[in-house]
């Protein structure tokens, strides 16, 4: 299968929405459900990190293939099925224009093809997918391969917003694209602000912050000015949670009523966490999430208390 053919399988976010879900049918709350969040399969990073050459290394990604296959197998076994599986960016390691980008893309598409067709795949763009300083060309390439870089969709009365966080990190090479996303986001948040949804939840690659809204600027967070503006905007609109990756470790914190959830990677770990996935249960009143190692989720599935929340929540 060619990259173009495989890409068409995942090109599901079009026109700033996800065609896996009917907005008309999904606007109403129908009771508790759950989804799976993963991040950073990043094919090629484990080799690059082990050799200490993250700019030029990464010519092997067999470990990442096996880990992502394990993640897919674990998700497919879950009962009941999750409403969707979201991957929060850095799908591959090779930056735009770098060697092995096409091969890493094809291999990841081949693995993701095996996700149960009843479990829609939601893809979020990361810095390695678009470049640290994205351009109109790199964004276009991503959209051609994986689908829209930002979009919204409804599931069971919950409004989900997928953002291109590179436009928040450094849009100096494509300011018009950032302005367009900003306008679109304001329109989407007006829906949440009017409380016309049960909850509103955001997915992006780079966290607003790792632990505190006042922490220092870092490679792994957004700058103080941007994060404060975004956090205030999201909180004011009633957004309950932002789920991200990028850090390759579990982290997070709260700001006002906003929960910032940073999930570790399916692929390369930069801390002491395990390769894993996050289970997120959405009830009428709250959002409960728990990180599982791939082995735990594969061998044991969902724990009883989470299943219970979906029956009583």
XYZ file of C-alpha atoms in Angstrom:
313
model
C 0.000 0.000 0.000
C 1.311 3.415 -0.929
C 1.426 6.333 1.493
C -1.340 8.036 -0.475
C -3.575 4.972 -0.309
C -2.903 4.432 3.385
C -3.325 8.121 4.092
C -6.838 8.066 2.662
C -7.857 5.604 5.376
C -7.031 8.160 8.068
C -8.036 11.325 6.243
C -11.184 11.563 8.311
C -10.935 15.126 9.608
C -12.156 17.288 6.737
C -13.909 20.605 6.699
C -12.857 21.104 10.340
C -14.911 18.160 11.553
C -14.565 14.390 11.911
C -16.771 12.373 9.608
C -16.678 9.358 11.922
C -19.377 11.035 14.050
C -22.664 12.663 13.053
C -22.923 16.077 14.687
C -26.696 15.925 14.475
C -26.879 12.556 16.246
C -24.107 13.188 18.772
C -25.105 16.586 20.184
C -27.276 15.087 22.927
C -25.976 13.594 26.163
C -26.690 9.858 26.152
C -24.900 8.770 29.314
C -21.320 7.981 30.370
C -18.715 6.725 27.925
C -14.947 6.484 27.630
C -12.168 7.023 25.138
C -8.480 6.128 24.928
C -5.746 8.740 24.702
C -2.243 7.945 23.483
C 0.672 10.160 22.505
C 4.054 10.139 20.819
C 4.454 6.817 19.067
C 7.195 8.856 17.327
C 8.696 6.162 15.129
C 12.499 6.598 15.183
C 13.047 8.464 18.469
C 14.140 5.468 20.549
C 17.135 4.814 18.285
C 17.919 8.535 18.002
C 17.695 9.049 21.785
C 19.879 6.010 22.524
C 22.619 7.296 20.214
C 22.339 10.878 21.469
C 21.656 12.216 17.985
C 18.030 13.318 17.886
C 18.561 15.550 14.862
C 20.097 13.006 12.510
C 19.497 9.617 14.138
C 16.373 7.511 14.054
C 17.067 5.175 11.165
C 15.408 2.255 13.017
C 11.956 2.068 14.590
C 11.246 -1.616 15.122
C 10.692 -1.063 18.854
C 8.098 1.619 18.200
C 6.311 -0.614 15.698
C 6.022 -3.378 18.309
C 4.855 -0.986 21.046
C 2.226 0.633 18.818
C 1.052 -2.800 17.685
C 0.701 -3.747 21.361
C -1.290 -0.565 22.000
C -3.633 -1.303 19.091
C -4.123 -4.899 20.212
C -4.894 -3.783 23.771
C -7.459 -1.249 22.559
C -9.132 -3.733 20.228
C -9.639 -6.197 23.110
C -11.402 -3.719 25.390
C -15.011 -4.418 26.318
C -17.030 -2.277 26.088
C -15.318 -0.597 23.166
C -14.025 2.960 23.604
C -15.854 5.655 21.663
C -12.585 6.597 19.942
C -8.793 6.446 20.159
C -6.972 9.794 20.045
C -3.226 10.094 19.342
C -1.912 13.422 20.656
C 0.851 14.142 18.198
C 4.395 13.266 17.211
C 3.182 10.377 15.140
C 6.679 9.973 13.691
C 10.126 11.335 14.582
C 11.461 12.485 11.204
C 10.809 16.197 10.776
C 9.535 17.543 7.436
C 12.263 17.179 4.843
C 14.231 14.656 6.933
C 15.344 11.178 5.882
C 13.027 8.248 6.675
C 9.916 10.434 6.954
C 8.071 8.594 4.194
C 9.060 5.177 5.531
C 8.087 6.014 9.118
C 4.745 7.360 7.920
C 3.996 4.237 5.893
C 4.918 1.916 8.771
C 2.758 3.820 11.258
C -0.175 3.826 8.843
C 0.227 0.086 8.416
C 0.002 -0.427 12.195
C -2.914 1.976 12.668
C -4.857 0.230 9.919
C -5.356 -2.581 12.411
C -7.388 -0.440 14.837
C -10.899 -1.897 15.068
C -13.024 -0.082 12.480
C -15.677 0.465 15.178
C -13.149 2.602 17.098
C -12.591 5.866 15.177
C -9.044 7.192 15.120
C -8.542 10.851 16.043
C -5.161 12.303 15.059
C -3.501 15.398 16.560
C -0.520 17.125 14.949
C 2.763 17.446 16.861
C 5.985 19.375 16.370
C 7.686 16.474 14.598
C 4.710 16.131 12.286
C 4.739 19.826 11.291
C 8.220 21.073 12.225
C 9.084 23.205 15.242
C 8.401 26.272 13.112
C 5.568 25.147 10.848
C 5.041 26.587 7.390
C 2.055 26.583 5.076
C 3.802 23.798 3.164
C 4.398 21.529 6.177
C 0.832 22.038 7.381
C -0.461 21.196 3.916
C 1.666 18.034 3.830
C 0.305 16.940 7.218
C -3.298 17.594 6.162
C -2.784 15.679 2.941
C -1.370 12.696 4.843
C -3.429 12.596 8.053
C -6.349 15.028 7.815
C -7.101 18.517 9.149
C -4.619 19.978 11.639
C -7.440 21.394 13.769
C -11.111 20.460 13.953
C -13.998 19.710 16.281
C -16.413 16.824 16.734
C -19.249 15.787 19.012
C -19.642 12.516 20.898
C -22.594 11.915 23.209
C -23.249 15.573 23.951
C -19.555 16.395 24.518
C -17.729 18.878 22.290
C -14.145 17.865 21.481
C -11.685 20.395 20.053
C -8.433 19.328 18.380
C -5.850 22.122 18.134
C -2.627 22.608 16.189
C -0.402 23.607 19.123
C 2.528 24.473 16.819
C 0.550 27.545 15.783
C 0.562 28.508 19.476
C 4.264 27.672 19.882
C 5.749 29.511 16.882
C 3.635 30.674 13.951
C 6.219 33.174 12.702
C 6.406 31.451 9.303
C 2.628 31.142 8.863
C 0.845 33.899 10.840
C -2.278 33.720 8.689
C -2.803 30.085 9.668
C -2.620 30.991 13.346
C -5.128 33.792 12.874
C -7.495 31.389 11.147
C -7.240 28.859 13.981
C -7.744 31.611 16.565
C -10.937 32.771 14.849
C -12.201 29.219 14.518
C -11.435 28.456 18.175
C -13.335 31.518 19.366
C -16.349 30.368 17.378
C -16.151 26.872 18.846
C -15.697 28.149 22.399
C -18.806 30.294 22.058
C -20.766 27.031 21.833
C -19.166 25.769 25.037
C -19.531 29.166 26.705
C -23.265 29.096 26.139
C -23.275 25.692 27.894
C -24.791 24.017 24.888
C -22.687 20.908 25.520
C -22.386 18.553 28.491
C -18.611 19.110 28.563
C -15.944 20.596 26.320
C -12.551 18.872 26.053
C -9.406 19.925 24.152
C -6.683 17.792 22.565
C -3.316 19.263 21.590
C 0.288 18.097 21.439
C 2.208 20.656 23.515
C 0.843 21.128 27.065
C -0.237 24.548 28.250
C 1.893 23.785 31.302
C 3.450 20.739 32.921
C 2.519 21.348 36.547
C 1.683 25.000 37.184
C 0.376 27.945 35.176
C 3.273 30.026 36.578
C 6.135 27.636 35.752
C 9.099 28.804 33.682
C 9.056 28.606 29.901
C 10.446 25.314 28.643
C 10.765 23.264 25.466
C 7.898 21.133 26.767
C 5.316 23.855 27.480
C 3.864 26.963 25.878
C 5.239 30.366 26.829
C 3.749 32.080 29.881
C 1.933 34.736 27.881
C 0.377 32.239 25.474
C -0.492 29.646 28.105
C -2.162 32.202 30.388
C -4.203 33.655 27.539
C -5.241 30.193 26.364
C -5.988 28.871 29.838
C -8.134 31.898 30.656
C -9.991 31.591 27.359
C -10.627 27.861 27.791
C -11.570 28.132 31.448
C -13.965 31.014 30.806
C -15.723 28.942 28.141
C -16.136 26.051 30.568
C -13.626 23.651 29.015
C -13.075 20.885 31.567
C -9.782 19.387 30.430
C -6.876 19.666 28.003
C -5.142 16.389 27.086
C -1.660 16.499 25.571
C 1.570 14.570 25.058
C 5.021 15.899 24.007
C 6.666 15.486 27.442
C 7.211 11.705 27.214
C 6.366 11.583 30.927
C 3.125 11.834 32.880
C 2.465 15.242 34.402
C -0.279 17.809 34.779
C -2.031 20.222 37.086
C -5.085 22.428 37.398
C -5.819 26.065 36.684
C -9.101 27.396 37.957
C -11.556 24.690 36.810
C -9.306 23.463 33.971
C -7.520 20.108 34.234
C -4.227 19.967 32.283
C -3.431 16.298 31.606
C -0.010 15.385 30.186
C 0.287 11.750 29.107
C 3.497 9.833 28.602
C 4.373 8.160 25.336
C 3.505 4.951 23.604
C 7.076 5.147 22.310
C 10.267 6.552 23.850
C 10.155 7.297 27.592
C 12.211 10.229 28.859
C 11.396 9.615 32.521
C 10.396 6.701 34.733
C 6.925 6.040 33.300
C 6.035 3.006 31.229
C 4.921 2.832 27.618
C 1.207 3.317 27.973
C -2.225 4.719 27.243
C -4.725 6.794 29.207
C -8.302 5.696 29.787
C -10.695 8.648 30.086
C -14.226 8.139 31.424
C -16.739 10.929 30.820
C -19.728 11.059 33.165
C -22.488 13.642 33.451
C -20.600 15.529 36.153
C -16.898 14.774 35.764
C -14.015 13.454 33.702
C -11.989 10.650 35.290
C -8.733 9.498 33.749
C -6.115 6.863 34.531
C -2.815 5.974 32.858
C -2.172 2.278 32.165
C 0.987 0.581 31.010
C 0.485 -1.299 27.753
C 0.986 -4.569 29.627
C -1.630 -3.659 32.258
C -4.240 -2.621 29.732
C -3.559 -5.638 27.530
C -3.638 -8.195 30.338
C -6.316 -6.776 32.657
C -8.414 -4.366 30.643
C -10.470 -1.714 32.406
C -10.653 -1.801 36.174
C -14.012 -2.417 37.816
C -14.381 1.055 39.272
C -14.053 2.683 35.843
C -16.568 0.254 34.350
C -18.833 1.067 37.290
C -18.646 4.779 36.540
C -20.060 4.129 33.102
C -23.001 2.286 34.622
C -23.784 4.764 37.380
C -22.338 8.071 36.147
